[in-house]
Amino acid sequence: MMPLSETVRAAIRNASAKGFFHLLTANLAIGLLAFGSQLLVIKFLSPSEMADIKTMQSFIGIAAVIAGFGLNTAVLKMCSEQRTDAERSEILRQSLRYTLVPITAVLTLMAVAAKLGLFSPAPLVNRWMYVIMFSVPATALGSILMVYLQARKRIKLMAVMQTTIRIGGLAVIVLATNLYGFAGFVIASTIVAFAALLPLIKIVRGDLTGLKSRIERKYPEIWYYARWSLAGNLVATIISFLDILMLNYFIDDRVGLGYYSIATIFVLGLNQVTTTVQSIATPYFSEYSSDKSQFMRVLGKYQRLLVILALTLTVIAILIVPGLIVMLYGESYAPAGEYFQILAIKYFFWSCYALLGVAILGVGKMKFSFYSVMVSLVVSTALSYTFILQYGLKGAASAQAVSYLIIMIIVVLMTRVVLRNHFREVDSANAAR
């Protein structure tokens, strides 16, 4: 039997060969830019401005999902399957064309909502949404291009280029915030979002202009995967931002919301690890969707590793992050550490079922993911509303932890049924041949 130390080293080598560490670096860079950059600009912004930024980014996150229209999932699923390079390229081209309509519609609706002051009771949020909303097209298109490269297993090149430009973008955002405050942060973030799109276009340019099939065909299954993905991802994204959005409307304490926002930034750092494991595993689930033994082997392997990793990270973070916040920003920021400790538990529960949703995607049963997240939304909304009214900011964090525990139970039970039925269908189809 292989010694534990050698097993660990072998797992690390295997992960490195698959591009895990390259993709993890890119995901961390992206996360650092999207939210984590706030860690470096807290000194230049007031807590209430931090609350406004987090509120704006929550709306941008939801808008980007709508603008992408689930087409990133369709590309990831279909381009991970056994297809020719020409077919994969055509799927990418069609998906990019399709997304132009929802992008236009989303920008129009956001402009109207900002004009009517619907985004927040805070006037600053509505004014600056006119600017930051233009990061939505870059985010939606970038998501499609990144998953295409993941599906093609061209991870390392993408990761290196994304990491380089994101680090440069981070420097621009910090400098702009230092010089121009809140306005500098918003404007620089929007510009950098477009700058990050350019290297992705460069990498896939050959696929977009070449590799065309002799007979072009439509891929109606794009819309099957896209519509269920849009529904599921939209609800899941709303759930992930639900605490911020409800606090935005129901809590008058913008300073307290600023501390809460800082706590969520640290949680984002943890999220990147789990998201990276999902990204690495997804193409393999699609590839083995008709092979039960291989599929379950991959799912079991990654699931065990992820739960152990998430538990380790959660315990370490709960012990270290609160003190780190006080050390970096001062004693007045201590509430952020308290909120983080509760939200870290939410992260652990999410990591326990994060791969199961990807597994369901791999076998093409996205509608079941949508059903589970709809139930989860009802649970999360009810708990958040009750806890926020009763306990304020700590109630919001507690509602998140409890909600994700309930969601975990729902997803585990649903996944067992979905996978069992799927492989029964596969066995029946094979027996009929």
GROMACS .gro file of C-alpha atoms in nm:
model
  433
    1MET     CA    1   0.000   0.000   0.000
    2MET     CA    2   0.136   0.343  -0.093
    3PRO     CA    3   0.250   0.555   0.208
    4LEU     CA    4   0.034   0.860   0.289
    5SER     CA    5   0.312   1.107   0.204
    6GLU     CA    6   0.361   0.948  -0.138
    7THR     CA    7  -0.017   0.947  -0.196
    8VAL     CA    8  -0.031   1.319  -0.122
    9ARG     CA    9   0.263   1.390  -0.353
   10ALA     CA   10   0.104   1.182  -0.628
   11ALA     CA   11  -0.224   1.372  -0.588
   12ILE     CA   12  -0.038   1.704  -0.611
   13ARG     CA   13   0.147   1.592  -0.925
   14ASN     CA   14  -0.178   1.474  -1.081
   15ALA     CA   15  -0.354   1.802  -1.000
   16SER     CA   16  -0.064   2.002  -1.140
   17ALA     CA   17  -0.066   1.802  -1.464
   18LYS     CA   18  -0.437   1.878  -1.509
   19GLY     CA   19  -0.373   2.250  -1.463
   20PHE     CA   20  -0.521   2.278  -1.113
   21PHE     CA   21  -0.261   2.517  -0.978
   22HIS     CA   22  -0.260   2.729  -1.293
   23LEU     CA   23  -0.638   2.755  -1.284
   24LEU     CA   24  -0.637   2.816  -0.909
   25THR     CA   25  -0.394   3.105  -0.960
   26ALA     CA   26  -0.615   3.252  -1.234
   27ASN     CA   27  -0.931   3.210  -1.026
   28LEU     CA   28  -0.766   3.373  -0.727
   29ALA     CA   29  -0.651   3.661  -0.948
   30ILE     CA   30  -1.002   3.702  -1.087
   31GLY     CA   31  -1.154   3.683  -0.741
   32LEU     CA   32  -0.900   3.926  -0.606
   33LEU     CA   33  -0.991   4.174  -0.877
   34ALA     CA   34  -1.368   4.129  -0.855
   35PHE     CA   35  -1.402   4.149  -0.479
   36GLY     CA   36  -1.068   4.086  -0.312
   37SER     CA   37  -0.921   4.408  -0.446
   38GLN     CA   38  -1.135   4.572  -0.179
   39LEU     CA   39  -0.898   4.429   0.081
   40LEU     CA   40  -0.631   4.663  -0.050
   41VAL     CA   41  -0.853   4.971  -0.082
   42ILE     CA   42  -1.032   4.956   0.253
   43LYS     CA   43  -0.790   5.218   0.385
   44PHE     CA   44  -0.900   5.456   0.110
   45LEU     CA   45  -1.277   5.404   0.148
   46SER     CA   46  -1.521   5.446   0.435
   47PRO     CA   47  -1.720   5.145   0.562
   48SER     CA   48  -2.038   5.290   0.412
   49GLU     CA   49  -1.865   5.319   0.072
   50MET     CA   50  -1.759   4.954   0.108
   51ALA     CA   51  -2.126   4.869   0.161
   52ASP     CA   52  -2.221   5.060  -0.154
   53ILE     CA   53  -1.953   4.883  -0.359
   54LYS     CA   54  -2.061   4.541  -0.237
   55THR     CA   55  -2.423   4.623  -0.317
   56MET     CA   56  -2.331   4.732  -0.669
   57GLN     CA   57  -2.121   4.422  -0.728
   58SER     CA   58  -2.405   4.201  -0.611
   59PHE     CA   59  -2.635   4.349  -0.873
   60ILE     CA   60  -2.358   4.322  -1.134
   61GLY     CA   61  -2.312   3.955  -1.050
   62ILE     CA   62  -2.680   3.885  -1.109
   63ALA     CA   63  -2.689   4.098  -1.426
   64ALA     CA   64  -2.387   3.913  -1.568
   65VAL     CA   65  -2.563   3.578  -1.523
   66ILE     CA   66  -2.870   3.708  -1.708
   67ALA     CA   67  -2.655   3.862  -1.983
   68GLY     CA   68  -2.466   3.537  -2.031
   69PHE     CA   69  -2.801   3.359  -2.060
   70GLY     CA   70  -2.659   3.025  -1.948
   71LEU     CA   71  -2.458   2.995  -2.270
   72ASN     CA   72  -2.133   2.945  -2.078
   73THR     CA   73  -2.271   2.622  -1.935
   74ALA     CA   74  -2.385   2.508  -2.279
   75VAL     CA   75  -2.037   2.571  -2.417
   76LEU     CA   76  -1.868   2.394  -2.126
   77LYS     CA   77  -2.094   2.091  -2.152
   78MET     CA   78  -2.098   2.053  -2.531
   79CYS     CA   79  -1.733   2.137  -2.598
   80SER     CA   80  -1.625   1.885  -2.330
   81GLU     CA   81  -1.795   1.607  -2.525
   82GLN     CA   82  -1.640   1.392  -2.796
   83ARG     CA   83  -1.668   1.630  -3.094
   84THR     CA   84  -1.447   1.753  -3.376
   85ASP     CA   85  -1.257   2.079  -3.336
   86ALA     CA   86  -1.472   2.234  -3.609
   87GLU     CA   87  -1.791   2.147  -3.422
   88ARG     CA   88  -1.660   2.293  -3.098
   89SER     CA   89  -1.560   2.613  -3.273
   90GLU     CA   90  -1.904   2.647  -3.431
   91ILE     CA   91  -2.071   2.598  -3.093
   92LEU     CA   92  -1.856   2.879  -2.955
   93ARG     CA   93  -1.935   3.113  -3.246
   94GLN     CA   94  -2.308   3.056  -3.220
   95SER     CA   95  -2.308   3.103  -2.844
   96LEU     CA   96  -2.123   3.434  -2.868
   97ARG     CA   97  -2.370   3.561  -3.128
   98TYR     CA   98  -2.668   3.456  -2.918
   99THR     CA   99  -2.547   3.642  -2.610
  100LEU     CA  100  -2.554   3.985  -2.778
  101VAL     CA  101  -2.932   4.011  -2.739
  102PRO     CA  102  -2.950   3.950  -2.361
  103ILE     CA  103  -2.651   4.178  -2.306
  104THR     CA  104  -2.831   4.465  -2.480
  105ALA     CA  105  -3.154   4.399  -2.288
  106VAL     CA  106  -2.975   4.384  -1.952
  107LEU     CA  107  -2.793   4.714  -2.006
  108THR     CA  108  -3.118   4.883  -2.103
  109LEU     CA  109  -3.304   4.755  -1.797
  110MET     CA  110  -3.017   4.850  -1.565
  111ALA     CA  111  -3.014   5.205  -1.697
  112VAL     CA  112  -3.389   5.235  -1.633
  113ALA     CA  113  -3.357   5.089  -1.282
  114ALA     CA  114  -3.076   5.331  -1.197
  115LYS     CA  115  -3.282   5.622  -1.326
  116LEU     CA  116  -3.574   5.520  -1.103
  117GLY     CA  117  -3.348   5.469  -0.800
  118LEU     CA  118  -3.444   5.102  -0.762
  119PHE     CA  119  -3.102   4.959  -0.683
  120SER     CA  120  -3.069   5.097  -0.333
  121PRO     CA  121  -3.193   5.354  -0.081
  122ALA     CA  122  -2.835   5.489  -0.100
  123PRO     CA  123  -2.821   5.752  -0.382
  124LEU     CA  124  -2.451   5.682  -0.448
  125VAL     CA  125  -2.532   5.328  -0.562
  126ASN     CA  126  -2.789   5.438  -0.821
  127ARG     CA  127  -2.563   5.713  -0.961
  128TRP     CA  128  -2.262   5.491  -1.017
  129MET     CA  129  -2.455   5.195  -1.155
  130TYR     CA  130  -2.460   5.390  -1.482
  131VAL     CA  131  -2.083   5.334  -1.501
  132ILE     CA  132  -2.018   4.993  -1.349
  133MET     CA  133  -2.299   4.830  -1.549
  134PHE     CA  134  -2.074   4.841  -1.855
  135SER     CA  135  -1.858   4.569  -1.696
  136VAL     CA  136  -2.148   4.327  -1.755
  137PRO     CA  137  -2.077   4.261  -2.127
  138ALA     CA  138  -1.709   4.191  -2.056
  139THR     CA  139  -1.799   3.957  -1.771
  140ALA     CA  140  -2.059   3.764  -1.973
  141LEU     CA  141  -1.841   3.723  -2.281
  142GLY     CA  142  -1.532   3.645  -2.074
  143SER     CA  143  -1.717   3.368  -1.892
  144ILE     CA  144  -1.803   3.196  -2.221
  145LEU     CA  145  -1.447   3.219  -2.351
  146MET     CA  146  -1.294   3.092  -2.027
  147VAL     CA  147  -1.517   2.785  -2.004
  148TYR     CA  148  -1.448   2.711  -2.371
  149LEU     CA  149  -1.077   2.698  -2.294
  150GLN     CA  150  -1.145   2.483  -1.988
  151ALA     CA  151  -1.354   2.246  -2.197
  152ARG     CA  152  -1.070   2.223  -2.450
  153LYS     CA  153  -0.831   2.165  -2.156
  154ARG     CA  154  -0.621   2.463  -2.264
  155ILE     CA  155  -0.602   2.580  -1.906
  156LYS     CA  156  -0.238   2.677  -1.853
  157LEU     CA  157  -0.212   2.939  -2.130
  158MET     CA  158  -0.541   3.097  -2.031
  159ALA     CA  159  -0.444   3.098  -1.665
  160VAL     CA  160  -0.107   3.262  -1.721
  161MET     CA  161  -0.251   3.540  -1.937
  162GLN     CA  162  -0.547   3.602  -1.707
  163THR     CA  163  -0.328   3.610  -1.398
  164THR     CA  164  -0.087   3.858  -1.556
  165ILE     CA  165  -0.353   4.103  -1.668
  166ARG     CA  166  -0.555   4.071  -1.345
  167ILE     CA  167  -0.253   4.152  -1.131
  168GLY     CA  168  -0.183   4.454  -1.349
  169GLY     CA  169  -0.550   4.549  -1.323
  170LEU     CA  170  -0.537   4.518  -0.947
  171ALA     CA  171  -0.252   4.769  -0.934
  172VAL     CA  172  -0.454   5.009  -1.151
  173ILE     CA  173  -0.761   4.979  -0.927
  174VAL     CA  174  -0.567   5.036  -0.605
  175LEU     CA  175  -0.386   5.338  -0.753
  176ALA     CA  176  -0.710   5.485  -0.892
  177THR     CA  177  -0.885   5.439  -0.558
  178ASN     CA  178  -0.597   5.598  -0.372
  179LEU     CA  179  -0.608   5.901  -0.602
  180TYR     CA  180  -0.982   5.940  -0.666
  181GLY     CA  181  -1.158   5.738  -0.395
  182PHE     CA  182  -1.492   5.571  -0.467
  183ALA     CA  183  -1.516   5.709  -0.822
  184GLY     CA  184  -1.167   5.584  -0.903
  185PHE     CA  185  -1.253   5.234  -0.785
  186VAL     CA  186  -1.570   5.210  -0.995
  187ILE     CA  187  -1.421   5.352  -1.315
  188ALA     CA  188  -1.099   5.149  -1.293
  189SER     CA  189  -1.290   4.826  -1.221
  190THR     CA  190  -1.502   4.876  -1.532
  191ILE     CA  191  -1.203   4.946  -1.756
  192VAL     CA  192  -1.006   4.649  -1.623
  193ALA     CA  193  -1.302   4.416  -1.687
  194PHE     CA  194  -1.273   4.493  -2.058
  195ALA     CA  195  -0.893   4.473  -2.050
  196ALA     CA  196  -0.918   4.119  -1.912
  197LEU     CA  197  -1.135   4.017  -2.207
  198LEU     CA  198  -0.870   4.101  -2.467
  199PRO     CA  199  -0.624   3.813  -2.401
  200LEU     CA  200  -0.912   3.563  -2.407
  201ILE     CA  201  -1.016   3.690  -2.751
  202LYS     CA  202  -0.656   3.658  -2.867
  203ILE     CA  203  -0.632   3.295  -2.754
  204VAL     CA  204  -0.956   3.182  -2.924
  205ARG     CA  205  -0.926   3.404  -3.232
  206GLY     CA  206  -0.804   3.113  -3.442
  207ASP     CA  207  -1.099   2.902  -3.333
  208LEU     CA  208  -1.343   3.182  -3.421
  209THR     CA  209  -1.204   3.255  -3.765
  210GLY     CA  210  -1.094   2.906  -3.872
  211LEU     CA  211  -1.193   2.544  -3.815
  212LYS     CA  212  -1.525   2.590  -3.996
  213SER     CA  213  -1.722   2.285  -4.099
  214ARG     CA  214  -1.798   2.239  -4.467
  215ILE     CA  215  -2.166   2.227  -4.382
  216GLU     CA  216  -2.263   2.464  -4.106
  217ARG     CA  217  -2.537   2.334  -3.879
  218LYS     CA  218  -2.738   2.465  -3.591
  219TYR     CA  219  -2.705   2.318  -3.245
  220PRO     CA  220  -3.050   2.336  -3.083
  221GLU     CA  221  -2.917   2.160  -2.776
  222ILE     CA  222  -2.734   2.483  -2.695
  223TRP     CA  223  -3.068   2.630  -2.594
  224TYR     CA  224  -3.166   2.323  -2.392
  225TYR     CA  225  -2.855   2.348  -2.178
  226ALA     CA  226  -2.860   2.729  -2.174
  227ARG     CA  227  -3.217   2.779  -2.056
  228TRP     CA  228  -3.189   2.538  -1.765
  229SER     CA  229  -2.846   2.673  -1.679
  230LEU     CA  230  -2.976   3.032  -1.685
  231ALA     CA  231  -3.264   2.940  -1.457
  232GLY     CA  232  -3.047   2.744  -1.214
  233ASN     CA  233  -2.749   2.982  -1.212
  234LEU     CA  234  -2.968   3.290  -1.178
  235VAL     CA  235  -3.145   3.152  -0.872
  236ALA     CA  236  -2.816   3.024  -0.727
  237THR     CA  237  -2.654   3.365  -0.780
  238ILE     CA  238  -2.947   3.541  -0.614
  239ILE     CA  239  -2.909   3.304  -0.319
  240SER     CA  240  -2.536   3.381  -0.295
  241PHE     CA  241  -2.603   3.757  -0.283
  242LEU     CA  242  -2.930   3.735  -0.093
  243ASP     CA  243  -2.787   3.849   0.239
  244ILE     CA  244  -2.629   4.163   0.089
  245LEU     CA  245  -2.938   4.250  -0.114
  246MET     CA  246  -3.178   4.210   0.177
  247LEU     CA  247  -2.949   4.403   0.412
  248ASN     CA  248  -2.925   4.675   0.147
  249TYR     CA  249  -3.302   4.730   0.165
  250PHE     CA  250  -3.383   4.640   0.525
  251ILE     CA  251  -3.087   4.775   0.727
  252ASP     CA  252  -3.020   5.146   0.771
  253ASP     CA  253  -2.673   5.088   0.920
  254ARG     CA  254  -2.453   5.130   0.610
  255VAL     CA  255  -2.137   5.125   0.825
  256GLY     CA  256  -2.235   4.789   0.972
  257LEU     CA  257  -2.314   4.663   0.622
  258GLY     CA  258  -1.965   4.775   0.525
  259TYR     CA  259  -1.813   4.553   0.794
  260TYR     CA  260  -2.033   4.266   0.678
  261SER     CA  261  -1.915   4.326   0.321
  262ILE     CA  262  -1.554   4.299   0.430
  263ALA     CA  263  -1.631   3.960   0.586
  264THR     CA  264  -1.772   3.836   0.255
  265ILE     CA  265  -1.451   3.935   0.078
  266PHE     CA  266  -1.252   3.692   0.291
  267VAL     CA  267  -1.509   3.420   0.221
  268LEU     CA  268  -1.455   3.482  -0.149
  269GLY     CA  269  -1.091   3.380  -0.110
  270LEU     CA  270  -1.207   3.042   0.020
  271ASN     CA  271  -1.462   3.011  -0.261
  272GLN     CA  272  -1.189   3.024  -0.525
  273VAL     CA  273  -1.044   2.692  -0.412
  274THR     CA  274  -1.379   2.513  -0.443
  275THR     CA  275  -1.459   2.684  -0.773
  276THR     CA  276  -1.125   2.568  -0.914
  277VAL     CA  277  -1.195   2.206  -0.824
  278GLN     CA  278  -1.534   2.239  -0.996
  279SER     CA  279  -1.372   2.380  -1.311
  280ILE     CA  280  -1.114   2.102  -1.329
  281ALA     CA  281  -1.367   1.824  -1.272
  282THR     CA  282  -1.646   1.942  -1.506
  283PRO     CA  283  -1.496   1.826  -1.839
  284TYR     CA  284  -1.432   1.481  -1.693
  285PHE     CA  285  -1.792   1.443  -1.576
  286SER     CA  286  -1.913   1.521  -1.929
  287GLU     CA  287  -1.656   1.287  -2.081
  288TYR     CA  288  -1.757   0.995  -1.856
  289SER     CA  289  -2.132   1.062  -1.854
  290SER     CA  290  -2.198   0.722  -2.018
  291ASP     CA  291  -1.945   0.530  -1.809
  292LYS     CA  292  -2.079   0.472  -1.460
  293SER     CA  293  -1.764   0.326  -1.306
  294GLN     CA  294  -1.538   0.606  -1.433
  295PHE     CA  295  -1.793   0.874  -1.351
  296MET     CA  296  -1.841   0.757  -0.993
  297ARG     CA  297  -1.466   0.713  -0.950
  298VAL     CA  298  -1.400   1.074  -1.051
  299LEU     CA  299  -1.690   1.205  -0.841
  300GLY     CA  300  -1.587   1.010  -0.532
  301LYS     CA  301  -1.221   1.109  -0.565
  302TYR     CA  302  -1.278   1.480  -0.606
  303GLN     CA  303  -1.561   1.490  -0.351
  304ARG     CA  304  -1.347   1.337  -0.076
  305LEU     CA  305  -1.055   1.565  -0.150
  306LEU     CA  306  -1.277   1.874  -0.160
  307VAL     CA  307  -1.452   1.803   0.170
  308ILE     CA  308  -1.120   1.743   0.348
  309LEU     CA  309  -0.967   2.054   0.192
  310ALA     CA  310  -1.271   2.271   0.271
  311LEU     CA  311  -1.282   2.154   0.633
  312THR     CA  312  -0.913   2.228   0.679
  313LEU     CA  313  -0.941   2.572   0.522
  314THR     CA  314  -1.254   2.657   0.721
  315VAL     CA  315  -1.097   2.570   1.058
  316ILE     CA  316  -0.775   2.759   0.980
  317ALA     CA  317  -0.964   3.063   0.850
  318ILE     CA  318  -1.197   3.080   1.151
  319LEU     CA  319  -0.894   3.087   1.379
  320ILE     CA  320  -0.681   3.332   1.181
  321VAL     CA  321  -0.898   3.575   0.982
  322PRO     CA  322  -1.064   3.768   1.270
  323GLY     CA  323  -0.725   3.857   1.418
  324LEU     CA  324  -0.591   3.941   1.074
  325ILE     CA  325  -0.876   4.185   1.012
  326VAL     CA  326  -0.807   4.367   1.339
  327MET     CA  327  -0.433   4.373   1.269
  328LEU     CA  328  -0.478   4.515   0.919
  329TYR     CA  329  -0.764   4.760   0.971
  330GLY     CA  330  -0.790   4.829   1.343
  331GLU     CA  331  -1.005   4.728   1.638
  332SER     CA  332  -1.312   4.907   1.502
  333TYR     CA  333  -1.329   4.646   1.224
  334ALA     CA  334  -1.361   4.354   1.471
  335PRO     CA  335  -1.731   4.295   1.379
  336ALA     CA  336  -1.616   4.191   1.031
  337GLY     CA  337  -1.424   3.904   1.188
  338GLU     CA  338  -1.729   3.791   1.383
  339TYR     CA  339  -1.943   3.789   1.069
  340PHE     CA  340  -1.671   3.599   0.883
  341GLN     CA  341  -1.663   3.317   1.137
  342ILE     CA  342  -2.031   3.248   1.075
  343LEU     CA  343  -2.004   3.287   0.697
  344ALA     CA  344  -1.707   3.047   0.687
  345ILE     CA  345  -1.942   2.772   0.806
  346LYS     CA  346  -2.165   2.852   0.509
  347TYR     CA  347  -1.860   2.807   0.283
  348PHE     CA  348  -1.795   2.461   0.427
  349PHE     CA  349  -2.153   2.345   0.372
  350TRP     CA  350  -2.143   2.475   0.014
  351SER     CA  351  -1.816   2.292  -0.059
  352CYS     CA  352  -1.971   1.966   0.063
  353TYR     CA  353  -2.218   1.969  -0.227
  354ALA     CA  354  -2.051   2.196  -0.485
  355LEU     CA  355  -1.929   1.906  -0.699
  356LEU     CA  356  -2.268   1.737  -0.699
  357GLY     CA  357  -2.419   2.021  -0.901
  358VAL     CA  358  -2.133   1.988  -1.150
  359ALA     CA  359  -2.194   1.614  -1.170
  360ILE     CA  360  -2.559   1.676  -1.259
  361LEU     CA  361  -2.442   1.915  -1.532
  362GLY     CA  362  -2.210   1.644  -1.660
  363VAL     CA  363  -2.498   1.406  -1.724
  364GLY     CA  364  -2.710   1.683  -1.879
  365LYS     CA  365  -2.984   1.695  -1.610
  366MET     CA  366  -2.974   2.069  -1.536
  367LYS     CA  367  -3.346   2.097  -1.477
  368PHE     CA  368  -3.306   1.903  -1.154
  369SER     CA  369  -3.045   2.154  -1.037
  370PHE     CA  370  -3.300   2.425  -1.108
  371TYR     CA  371  -3.565   2.250  -0.902
  372SER     CA  372  -3.329   2.219  -0.605
  373VAL     CA  373  -3.216   2.582  -0.615
  374MET     CA  374  -3.575   2.703  -0.637
  375VAL     CA  375  -3.652   2.520  -0.314
  376SER     CA  376  -3.329   2.660  -0.173
  377LEU     CA  377  -3.430   3.016  -0.267
  378VAL     CA  378  -3.757   2.984  -0.080
  379VAL     CA  379  -3.577   2.850   0.227
  380SER     CA  380  -3.301   3.113   0.212
  381THR     CA  381  -3.541   3.403   0.163
  382ALA     CA  382  -3.766   3.299   0.451
  383LEU     CA  383  -3.476   3.243   0.690
  384SER     CA  384  -3.291   3.561   0.587
  385TYR     CA  385  -3.600   3.778   0.622
  386THR     CA  386  -3.682   3.636   0.966
  387PHE     CA  387  -3.326   3.641   1.100
  388ILE     CA  388  -3.247   3.991   0.968
  389LEU     CA  389  -3.557   4.143   1.125
  390GLN     CA  390  -3.487   3.967   1.455
  391TYR     CA  391  -3.107   3.980   1.481
  392GLY     CA  392  -2.981   4.227   1.219
  393LEU     CA  393  -2.640   4.170   1.062
  394LYS     CA  394  -2.549   3.862   1.267
  395GLY     CA  395  -2.890   3.722   1.181
  396ALA     CA  396  -2.810   3.758   0.811
  397ALA     CA  397  -2.486   3.562   0.851
  398SER     CA  398  -2.656   3.293   1.061
  399ALA     CA  399  -2.936   3.258   0.808
  400GLN     CA  400  -2.675   3.195   0.539
  401ALA     CA  401  -2.512   2.913   0.736
  402VAL     CA  402  -2.843   2.745   0.821
  403SER     CA  403  -2.974   2.785   0.465
  404TYR     CA  404  -2.669   2.622   0.310
  405LEU     CA  405  -2.693   2.330   0.550
  406ILE     CA  406  -3.051   2.272   0.435
  407ILE     CA  407  -2.950   2.316   0.070
  408MET     CA  408  -2.669   2.063   0.115
  409ILE     CA  409  -2.916   1.801   0.238
  410ILE     CA  410  -3.153   1.871  -0.052
  411VAL     CA  411  -2.878   1.848  -0.316
  412VAL     CA  412  -2.727   1.528  -0.175
  413LEU     CA  413  -3.063   1.351  -0.177
  414MET     CA  414  -3.153   1.480  -0.524
  415THR     CA  415  -2.816   1.386  -0.675
  416ARG     CA  416  -2.847   1.026  -0.560
  417VAL     CA  417  -3.181   0.992  -0.735
  418VAL     CA  418  -3.073   1.173  -1.053
  419LEU     CA  419  -2.751   0.974  -1.101
  420ARG     CA  420  -2.920   0.643  -1.024
  421ASN     CA  421  -3.189   0.710  -1.285
  422HIS     CA  422  -2.939   0.842  -1.539
  423PHE     CA  423  -2.720   0.534  -1.533
  424ARG     CA  424  -3.025   0.309  -1.546
  425GLU     CA  425  -3.116   0.486  -1.869
  426VAL     CA  426  -2.761   0.439  -1.998
  427ASP     CA  427  -2.768   0.068  -1.913
  428SER     CA  428  -3.106   0.027  -2.081
  429ALA     CA  429  -2.986   0.205  -2.394
  430ASN     CA  430  -2.673  -0.013  -2.410
  431ALA     CA  431  -2.876  -0.329  -2.359
  432ALA     CA  432  -3.110  -0.232  -2.643
  433ARG     CA  433  -2.829  -0.205  -2.895
   0.00000   0.00000   0.00000
